[in-house]
Short mmCIF file of N, CA, C and O and ligand atoms in Angstrom, two decimals:
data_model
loop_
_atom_site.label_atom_id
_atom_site.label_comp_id
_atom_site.label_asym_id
_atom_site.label_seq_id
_atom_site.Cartn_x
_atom_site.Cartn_y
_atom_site.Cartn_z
N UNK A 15 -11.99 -7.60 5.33
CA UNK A 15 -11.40 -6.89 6.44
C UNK A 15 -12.35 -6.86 7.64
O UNK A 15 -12.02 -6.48 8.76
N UNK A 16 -13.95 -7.45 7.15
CA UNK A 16 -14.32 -7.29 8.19
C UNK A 16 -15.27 -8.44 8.38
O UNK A 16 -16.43 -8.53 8.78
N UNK A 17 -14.41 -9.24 7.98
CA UNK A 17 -15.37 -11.10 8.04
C UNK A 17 -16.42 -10.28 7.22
O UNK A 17 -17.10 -9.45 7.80
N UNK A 18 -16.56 -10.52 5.84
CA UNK A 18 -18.15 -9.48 5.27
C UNK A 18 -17.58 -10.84 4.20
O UNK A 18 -18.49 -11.58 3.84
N UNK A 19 -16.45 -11.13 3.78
CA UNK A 19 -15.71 -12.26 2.61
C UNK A 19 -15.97 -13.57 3.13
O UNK A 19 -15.25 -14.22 3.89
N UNK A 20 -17.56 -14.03 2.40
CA UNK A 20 -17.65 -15.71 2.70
C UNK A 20 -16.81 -16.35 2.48
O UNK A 20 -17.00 -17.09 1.51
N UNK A 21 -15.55 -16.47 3.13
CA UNK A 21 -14.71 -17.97 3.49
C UNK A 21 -15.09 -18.70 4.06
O UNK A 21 -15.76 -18.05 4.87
N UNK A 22 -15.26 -20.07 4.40
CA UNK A 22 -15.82 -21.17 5.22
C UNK A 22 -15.68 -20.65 6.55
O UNK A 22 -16.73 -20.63 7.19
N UNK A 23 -14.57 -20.19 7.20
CA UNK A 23 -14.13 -19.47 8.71
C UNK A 23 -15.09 -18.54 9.22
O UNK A 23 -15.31 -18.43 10.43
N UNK A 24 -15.62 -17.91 8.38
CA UNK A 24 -16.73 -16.80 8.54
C UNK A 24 -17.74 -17.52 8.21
O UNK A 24 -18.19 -17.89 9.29
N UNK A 25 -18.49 -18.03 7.26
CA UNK A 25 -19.93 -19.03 6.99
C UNK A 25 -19.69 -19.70 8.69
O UNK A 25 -20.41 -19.25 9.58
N UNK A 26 -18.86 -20.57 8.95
CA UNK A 26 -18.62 -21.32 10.11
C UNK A 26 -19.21 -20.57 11.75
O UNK A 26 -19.74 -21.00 12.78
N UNK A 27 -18.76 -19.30 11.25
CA UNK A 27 -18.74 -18.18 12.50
C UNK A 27 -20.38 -18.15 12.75
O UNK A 27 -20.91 -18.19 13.86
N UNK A 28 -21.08 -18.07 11.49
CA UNK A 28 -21.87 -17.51 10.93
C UNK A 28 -23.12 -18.46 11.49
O UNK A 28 -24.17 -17.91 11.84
N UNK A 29 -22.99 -19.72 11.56
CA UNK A 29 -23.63 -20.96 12.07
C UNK A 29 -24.01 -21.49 10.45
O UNK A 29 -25.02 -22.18 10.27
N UNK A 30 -23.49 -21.27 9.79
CA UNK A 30 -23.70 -22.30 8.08
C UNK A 30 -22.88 -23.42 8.62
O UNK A 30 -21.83 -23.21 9.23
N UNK A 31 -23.27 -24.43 8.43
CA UNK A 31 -22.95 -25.75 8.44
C UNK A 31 -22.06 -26.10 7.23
O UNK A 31 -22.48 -26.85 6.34
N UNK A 32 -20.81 -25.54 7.21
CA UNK A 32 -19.47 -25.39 6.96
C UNK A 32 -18.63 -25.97 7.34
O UNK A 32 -18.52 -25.59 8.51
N UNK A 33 -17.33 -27.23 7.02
CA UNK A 33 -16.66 -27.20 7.07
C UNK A 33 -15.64 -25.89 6.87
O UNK A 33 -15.63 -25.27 5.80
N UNK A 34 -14.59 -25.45 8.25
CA UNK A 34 -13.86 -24.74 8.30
C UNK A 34 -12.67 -24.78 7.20
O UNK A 34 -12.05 -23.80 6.78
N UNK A 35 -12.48 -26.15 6.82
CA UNK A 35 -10.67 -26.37 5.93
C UNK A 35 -11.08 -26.15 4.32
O UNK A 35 -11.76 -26.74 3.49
N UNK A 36 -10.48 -25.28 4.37
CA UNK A 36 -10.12 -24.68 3.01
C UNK A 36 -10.14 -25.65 1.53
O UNK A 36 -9.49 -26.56 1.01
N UNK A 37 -11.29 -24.85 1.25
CA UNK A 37 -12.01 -26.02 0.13
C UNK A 37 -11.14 -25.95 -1.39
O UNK A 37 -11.61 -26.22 -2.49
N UNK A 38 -9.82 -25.55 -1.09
CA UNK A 38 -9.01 -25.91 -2.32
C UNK A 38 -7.85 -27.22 -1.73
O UNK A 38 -7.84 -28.37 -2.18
N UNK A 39 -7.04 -26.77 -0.77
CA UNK A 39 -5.88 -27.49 -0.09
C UNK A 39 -6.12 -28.63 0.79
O UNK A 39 -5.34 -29.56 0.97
N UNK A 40 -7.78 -28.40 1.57
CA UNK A 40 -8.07 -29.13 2.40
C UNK A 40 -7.12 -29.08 3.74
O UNK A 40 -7.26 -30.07 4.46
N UNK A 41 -6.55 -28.49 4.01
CA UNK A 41 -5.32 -28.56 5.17
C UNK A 41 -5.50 -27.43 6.54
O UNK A 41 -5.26 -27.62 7.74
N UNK A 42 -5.83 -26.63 6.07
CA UNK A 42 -5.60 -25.32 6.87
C UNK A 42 -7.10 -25.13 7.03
O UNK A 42 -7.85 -25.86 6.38
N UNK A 43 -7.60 -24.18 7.86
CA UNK A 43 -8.97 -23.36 8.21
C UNK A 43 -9.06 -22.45 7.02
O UNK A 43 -8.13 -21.66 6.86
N UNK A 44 -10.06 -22.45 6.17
CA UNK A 44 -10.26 -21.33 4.92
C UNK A 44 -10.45 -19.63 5.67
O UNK A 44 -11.56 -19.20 5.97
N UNK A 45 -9.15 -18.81 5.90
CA UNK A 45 -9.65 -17.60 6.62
C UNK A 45 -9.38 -17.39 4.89
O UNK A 45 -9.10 -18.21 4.01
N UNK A 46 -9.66 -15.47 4.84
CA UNK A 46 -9.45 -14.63 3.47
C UNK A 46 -7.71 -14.97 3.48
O UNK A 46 -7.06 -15.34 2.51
N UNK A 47 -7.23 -14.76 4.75
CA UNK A 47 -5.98 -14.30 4.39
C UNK A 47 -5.11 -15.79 3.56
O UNK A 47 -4.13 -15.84 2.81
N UNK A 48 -6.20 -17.06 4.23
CA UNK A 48 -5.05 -18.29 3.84
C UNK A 48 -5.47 -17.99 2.50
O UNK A 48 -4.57 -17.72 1.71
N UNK A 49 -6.80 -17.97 2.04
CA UNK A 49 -7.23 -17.92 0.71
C UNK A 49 -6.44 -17.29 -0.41
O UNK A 49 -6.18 -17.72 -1.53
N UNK A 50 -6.11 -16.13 0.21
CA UNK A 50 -5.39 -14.91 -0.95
C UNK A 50 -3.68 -15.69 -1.02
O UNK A 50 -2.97 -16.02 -1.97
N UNK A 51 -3.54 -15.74 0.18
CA UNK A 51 -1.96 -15.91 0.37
C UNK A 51 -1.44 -17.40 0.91
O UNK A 51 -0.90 -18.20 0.14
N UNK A 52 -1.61 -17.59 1.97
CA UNK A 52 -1.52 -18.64 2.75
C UNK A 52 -1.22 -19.89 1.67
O UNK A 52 -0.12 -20.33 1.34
N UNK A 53 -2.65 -20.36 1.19
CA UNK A 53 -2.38 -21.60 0.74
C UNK A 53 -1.59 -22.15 -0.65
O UNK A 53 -1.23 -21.62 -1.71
N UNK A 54 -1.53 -23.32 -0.15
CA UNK A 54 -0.64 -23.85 -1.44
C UNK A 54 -0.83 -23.23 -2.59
O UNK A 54 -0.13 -22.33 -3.06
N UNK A 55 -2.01 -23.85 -3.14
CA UNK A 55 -3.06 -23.18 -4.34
C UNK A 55 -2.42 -21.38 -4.76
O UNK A 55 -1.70 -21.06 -5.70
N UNK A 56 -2.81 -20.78 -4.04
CA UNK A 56 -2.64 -19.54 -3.98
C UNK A 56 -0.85 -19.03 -4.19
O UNK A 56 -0.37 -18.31 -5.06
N UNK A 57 -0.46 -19.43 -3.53
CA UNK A 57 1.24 -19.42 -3.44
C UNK A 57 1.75 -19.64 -4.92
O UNK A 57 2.30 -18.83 -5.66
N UNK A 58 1.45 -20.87 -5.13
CA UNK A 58 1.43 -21.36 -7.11
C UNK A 58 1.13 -20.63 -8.09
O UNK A 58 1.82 -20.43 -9.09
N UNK A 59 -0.25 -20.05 -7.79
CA UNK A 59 -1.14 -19.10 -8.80
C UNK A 59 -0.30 -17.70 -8.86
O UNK A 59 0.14 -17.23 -9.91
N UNK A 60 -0.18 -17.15 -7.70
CA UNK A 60 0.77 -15.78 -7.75
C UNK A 60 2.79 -16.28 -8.49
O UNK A 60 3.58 -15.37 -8.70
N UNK A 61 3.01 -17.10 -8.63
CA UNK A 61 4.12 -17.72 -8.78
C UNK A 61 3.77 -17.77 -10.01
O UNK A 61 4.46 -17.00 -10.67
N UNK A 62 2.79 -18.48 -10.81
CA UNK A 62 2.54 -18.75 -12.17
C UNK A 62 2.46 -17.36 -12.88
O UNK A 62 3.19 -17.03 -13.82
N UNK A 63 1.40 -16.50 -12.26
CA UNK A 63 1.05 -14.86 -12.62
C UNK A 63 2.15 -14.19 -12.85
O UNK A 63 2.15 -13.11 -13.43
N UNK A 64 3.49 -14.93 -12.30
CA UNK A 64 4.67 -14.48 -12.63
C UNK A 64 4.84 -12.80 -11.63
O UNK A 64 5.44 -11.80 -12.03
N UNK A 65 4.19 -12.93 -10.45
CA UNK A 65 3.69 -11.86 -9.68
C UNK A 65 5.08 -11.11 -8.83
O UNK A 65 5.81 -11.80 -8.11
N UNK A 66 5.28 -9.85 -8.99
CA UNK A 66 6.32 -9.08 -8.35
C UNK A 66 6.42 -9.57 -7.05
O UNK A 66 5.47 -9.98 -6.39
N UNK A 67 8.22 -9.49 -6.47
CA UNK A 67 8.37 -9.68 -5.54
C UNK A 67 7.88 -9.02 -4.63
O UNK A 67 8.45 -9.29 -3.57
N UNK A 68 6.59 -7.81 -4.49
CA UNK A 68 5.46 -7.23 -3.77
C UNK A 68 5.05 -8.43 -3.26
O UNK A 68 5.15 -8.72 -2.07
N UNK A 69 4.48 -9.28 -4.29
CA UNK A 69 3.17 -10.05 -3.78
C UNK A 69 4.04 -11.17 -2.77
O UNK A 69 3.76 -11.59 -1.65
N UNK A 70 5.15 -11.43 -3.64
CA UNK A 70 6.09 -13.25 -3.06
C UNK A 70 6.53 -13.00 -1.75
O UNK A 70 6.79 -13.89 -0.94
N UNK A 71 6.66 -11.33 -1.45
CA UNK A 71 7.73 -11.57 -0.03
C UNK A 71 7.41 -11.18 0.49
O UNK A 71 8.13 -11.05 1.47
N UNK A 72 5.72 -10.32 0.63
CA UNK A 72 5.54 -9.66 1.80
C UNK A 72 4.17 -10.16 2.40
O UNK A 72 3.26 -9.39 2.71
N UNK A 73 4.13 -11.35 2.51
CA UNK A 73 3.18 -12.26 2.72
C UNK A 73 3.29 -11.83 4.59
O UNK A 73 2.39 -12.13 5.38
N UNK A 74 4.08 -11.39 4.83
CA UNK A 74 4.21 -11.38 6.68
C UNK A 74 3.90 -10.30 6.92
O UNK A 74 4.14 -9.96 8.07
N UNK A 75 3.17 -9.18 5.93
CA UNK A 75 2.82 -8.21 6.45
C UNK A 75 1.16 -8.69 6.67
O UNK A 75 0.77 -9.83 6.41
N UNK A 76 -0.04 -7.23 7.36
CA UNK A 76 -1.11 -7.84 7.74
C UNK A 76 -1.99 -7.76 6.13
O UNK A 76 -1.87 -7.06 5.13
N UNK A 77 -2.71 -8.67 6.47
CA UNK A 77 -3.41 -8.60 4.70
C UNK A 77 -4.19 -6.90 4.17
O UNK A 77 -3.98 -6.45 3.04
N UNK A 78 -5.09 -6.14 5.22
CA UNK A 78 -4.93 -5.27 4.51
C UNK A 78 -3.83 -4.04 3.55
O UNK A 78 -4.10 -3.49 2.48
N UNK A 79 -2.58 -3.91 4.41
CA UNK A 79 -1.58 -3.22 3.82
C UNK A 79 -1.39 -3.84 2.53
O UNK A 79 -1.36 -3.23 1.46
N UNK A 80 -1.22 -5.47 2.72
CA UNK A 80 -1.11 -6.34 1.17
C UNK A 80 -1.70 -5.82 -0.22
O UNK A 80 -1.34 -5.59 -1.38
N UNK A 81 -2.83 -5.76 0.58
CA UNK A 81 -3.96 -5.41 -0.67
C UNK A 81 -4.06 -4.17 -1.10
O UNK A 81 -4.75 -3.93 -2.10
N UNK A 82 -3.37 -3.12 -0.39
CA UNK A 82 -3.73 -1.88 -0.73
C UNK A 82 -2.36 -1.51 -1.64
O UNK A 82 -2.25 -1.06 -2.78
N UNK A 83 -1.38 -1.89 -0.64
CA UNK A 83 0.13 -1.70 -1.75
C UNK A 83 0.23 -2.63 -3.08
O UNK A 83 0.96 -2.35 -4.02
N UNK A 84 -0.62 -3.76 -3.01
CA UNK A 84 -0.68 -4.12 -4.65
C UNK A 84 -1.13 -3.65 -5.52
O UNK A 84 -0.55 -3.48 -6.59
N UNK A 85 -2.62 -3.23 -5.18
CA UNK A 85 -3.39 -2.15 -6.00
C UNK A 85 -2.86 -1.03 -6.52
O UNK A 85 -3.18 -0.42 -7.54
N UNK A 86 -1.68 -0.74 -5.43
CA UNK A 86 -1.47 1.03 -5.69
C UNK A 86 -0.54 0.63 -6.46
O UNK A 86 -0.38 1.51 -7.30
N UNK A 87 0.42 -0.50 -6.70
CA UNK A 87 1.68 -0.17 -7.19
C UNK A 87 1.43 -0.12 -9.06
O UNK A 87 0.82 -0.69 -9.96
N UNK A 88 2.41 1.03 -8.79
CA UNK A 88 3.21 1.15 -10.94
C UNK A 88 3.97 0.26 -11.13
O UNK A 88 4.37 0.44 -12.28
N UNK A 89 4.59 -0.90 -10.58
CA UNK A 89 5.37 -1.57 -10.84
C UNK A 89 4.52 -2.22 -12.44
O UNK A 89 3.34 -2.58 -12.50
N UNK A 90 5.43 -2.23 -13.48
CA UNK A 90 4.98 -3.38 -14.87
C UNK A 90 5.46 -3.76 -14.95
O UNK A 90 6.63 -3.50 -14.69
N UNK A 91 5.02 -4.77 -15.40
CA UNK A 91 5.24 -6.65 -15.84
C UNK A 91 5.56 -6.70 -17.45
O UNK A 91 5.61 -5.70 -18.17
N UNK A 92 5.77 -8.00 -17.87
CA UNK A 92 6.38 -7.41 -18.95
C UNK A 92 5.83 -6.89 -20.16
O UNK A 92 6.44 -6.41 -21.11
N UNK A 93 4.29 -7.08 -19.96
CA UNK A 93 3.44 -6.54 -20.72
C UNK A 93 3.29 -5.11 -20.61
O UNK A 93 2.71 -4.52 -21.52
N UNK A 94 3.80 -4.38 -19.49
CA UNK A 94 3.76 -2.68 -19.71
C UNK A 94 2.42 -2.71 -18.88
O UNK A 94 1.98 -1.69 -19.42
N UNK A 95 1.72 -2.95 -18.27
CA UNK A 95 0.69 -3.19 -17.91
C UNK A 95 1.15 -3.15 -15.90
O UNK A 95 1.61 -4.13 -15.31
N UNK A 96 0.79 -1.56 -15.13
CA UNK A 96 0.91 -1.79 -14.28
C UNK A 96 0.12 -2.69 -13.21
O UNK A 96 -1.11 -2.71 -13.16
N UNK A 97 1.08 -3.50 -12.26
CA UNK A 97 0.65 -4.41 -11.60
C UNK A 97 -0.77 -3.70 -10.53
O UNK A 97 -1.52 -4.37 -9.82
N UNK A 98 -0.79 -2.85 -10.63
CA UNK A 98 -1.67 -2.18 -9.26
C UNK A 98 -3.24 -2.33 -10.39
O UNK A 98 -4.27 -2.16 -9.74
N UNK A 99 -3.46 -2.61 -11.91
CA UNK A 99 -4.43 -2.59 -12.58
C UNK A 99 -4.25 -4.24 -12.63
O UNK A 99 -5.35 -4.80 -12.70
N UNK A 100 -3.42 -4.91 -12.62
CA UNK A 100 -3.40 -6.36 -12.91
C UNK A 100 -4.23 -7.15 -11.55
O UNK A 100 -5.19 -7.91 -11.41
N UNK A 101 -3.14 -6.39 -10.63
CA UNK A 101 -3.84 -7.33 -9.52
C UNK A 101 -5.19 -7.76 -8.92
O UNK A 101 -5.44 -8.86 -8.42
N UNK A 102 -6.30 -6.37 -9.09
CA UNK A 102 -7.32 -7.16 -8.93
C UNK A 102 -7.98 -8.07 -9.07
O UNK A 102 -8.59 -8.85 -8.35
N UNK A 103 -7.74 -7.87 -10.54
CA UNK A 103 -8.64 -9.19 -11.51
C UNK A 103 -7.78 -10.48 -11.32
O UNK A 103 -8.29 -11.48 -11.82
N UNK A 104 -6.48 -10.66 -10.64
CA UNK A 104 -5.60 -11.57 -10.45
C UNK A 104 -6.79 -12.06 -9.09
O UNK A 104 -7.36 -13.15 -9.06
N UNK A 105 -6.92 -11.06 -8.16
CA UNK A 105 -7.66 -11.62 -6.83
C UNK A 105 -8.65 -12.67 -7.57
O UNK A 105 -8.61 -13.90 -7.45
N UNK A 106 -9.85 -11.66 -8.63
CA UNK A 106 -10.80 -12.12 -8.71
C UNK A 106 -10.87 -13.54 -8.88
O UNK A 106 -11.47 -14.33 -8.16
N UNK A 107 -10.18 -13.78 -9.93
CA UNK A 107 -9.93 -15.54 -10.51
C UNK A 107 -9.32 -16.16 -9.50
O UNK A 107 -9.38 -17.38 -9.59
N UNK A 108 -8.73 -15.74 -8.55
CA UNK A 108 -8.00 -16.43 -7.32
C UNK A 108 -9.39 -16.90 -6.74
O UNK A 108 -9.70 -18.09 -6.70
N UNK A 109 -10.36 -15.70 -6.21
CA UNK A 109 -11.59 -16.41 -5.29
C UNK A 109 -12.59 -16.90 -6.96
O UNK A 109 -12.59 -18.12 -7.05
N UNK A 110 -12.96 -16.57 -7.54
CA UNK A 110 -13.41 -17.77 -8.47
C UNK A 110 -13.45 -19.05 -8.10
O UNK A 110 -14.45 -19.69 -7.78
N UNK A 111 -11.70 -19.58 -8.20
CA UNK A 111 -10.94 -20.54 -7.82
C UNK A 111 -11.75 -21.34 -7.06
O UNK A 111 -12.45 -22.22 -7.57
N UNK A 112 -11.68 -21.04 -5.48
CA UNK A 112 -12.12 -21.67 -4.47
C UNK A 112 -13.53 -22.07 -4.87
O UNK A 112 -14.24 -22.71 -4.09
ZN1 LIG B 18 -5.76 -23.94 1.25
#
C-alpha cells in the first residue's frame, strides 16, 4: 500500500536494475496490484483455489479494500474453512510464485 512490496515497479522506482514486466507473464509492468490480481498467472491461481466470487468480481475495486474484505470475510468453502483465514496464505504462495 505503500510501494514497501518489492515488485519489479518499485525495485525499478528504487534504481535496482530491474526489469519493470512482470516476472511471471512477462507482459504487463509487475505493480502489487497486477501481481495479486491483474495477471494471467494470478487470475488462474484464484480460479484454481476455486476462490469466492469476492475475489473473481471485484477485481475493479482499489486493491486495498480487496485485501481487507477478503481477510474479513466468513464466507466457507467447501471445506468449512472461512475464506477470510484461507486467503492469506492463498496471497502468500501467490507472491512465493513470482
Ligand atoms: Zn503478469
Amino acid at each position: 500500500m505503500h510501494n514497501s512490496v518489492p515488485v519489479r515497479n518499485v525495485l525499478a522506482d528504487r534504481g535496482i536494475n530491474y526489469s519493470r514486466s512482470c516476472s511471471v507473464c512477462k507482459n504487463q509492468v509487475e505493480s502489487l496490484d497486477h501481481l495479486l490480481r491483474e495477471c494471467l498467472f494470478a487470475q488462474f491461481f484464484w480460479f484454481r483455489m476455486r476462490a469466492p466470487q469476492l475475489v473473481m468480481t471485484r477485481r475493479t475495486q482499489n486493491l486495498e479494500d480487496w485485501l481487507y474484505e477478503n481477510c474479513c470475510s466468513k464466507r466457507t468453502q467447501q471445506n468449512h474453512i472461512p475464506w477470510g483465514a484461507i486467503f492469506p496464505f492463498a496471497l502468500w504462495n501467490l507472491w512465493k510464485h513470482s
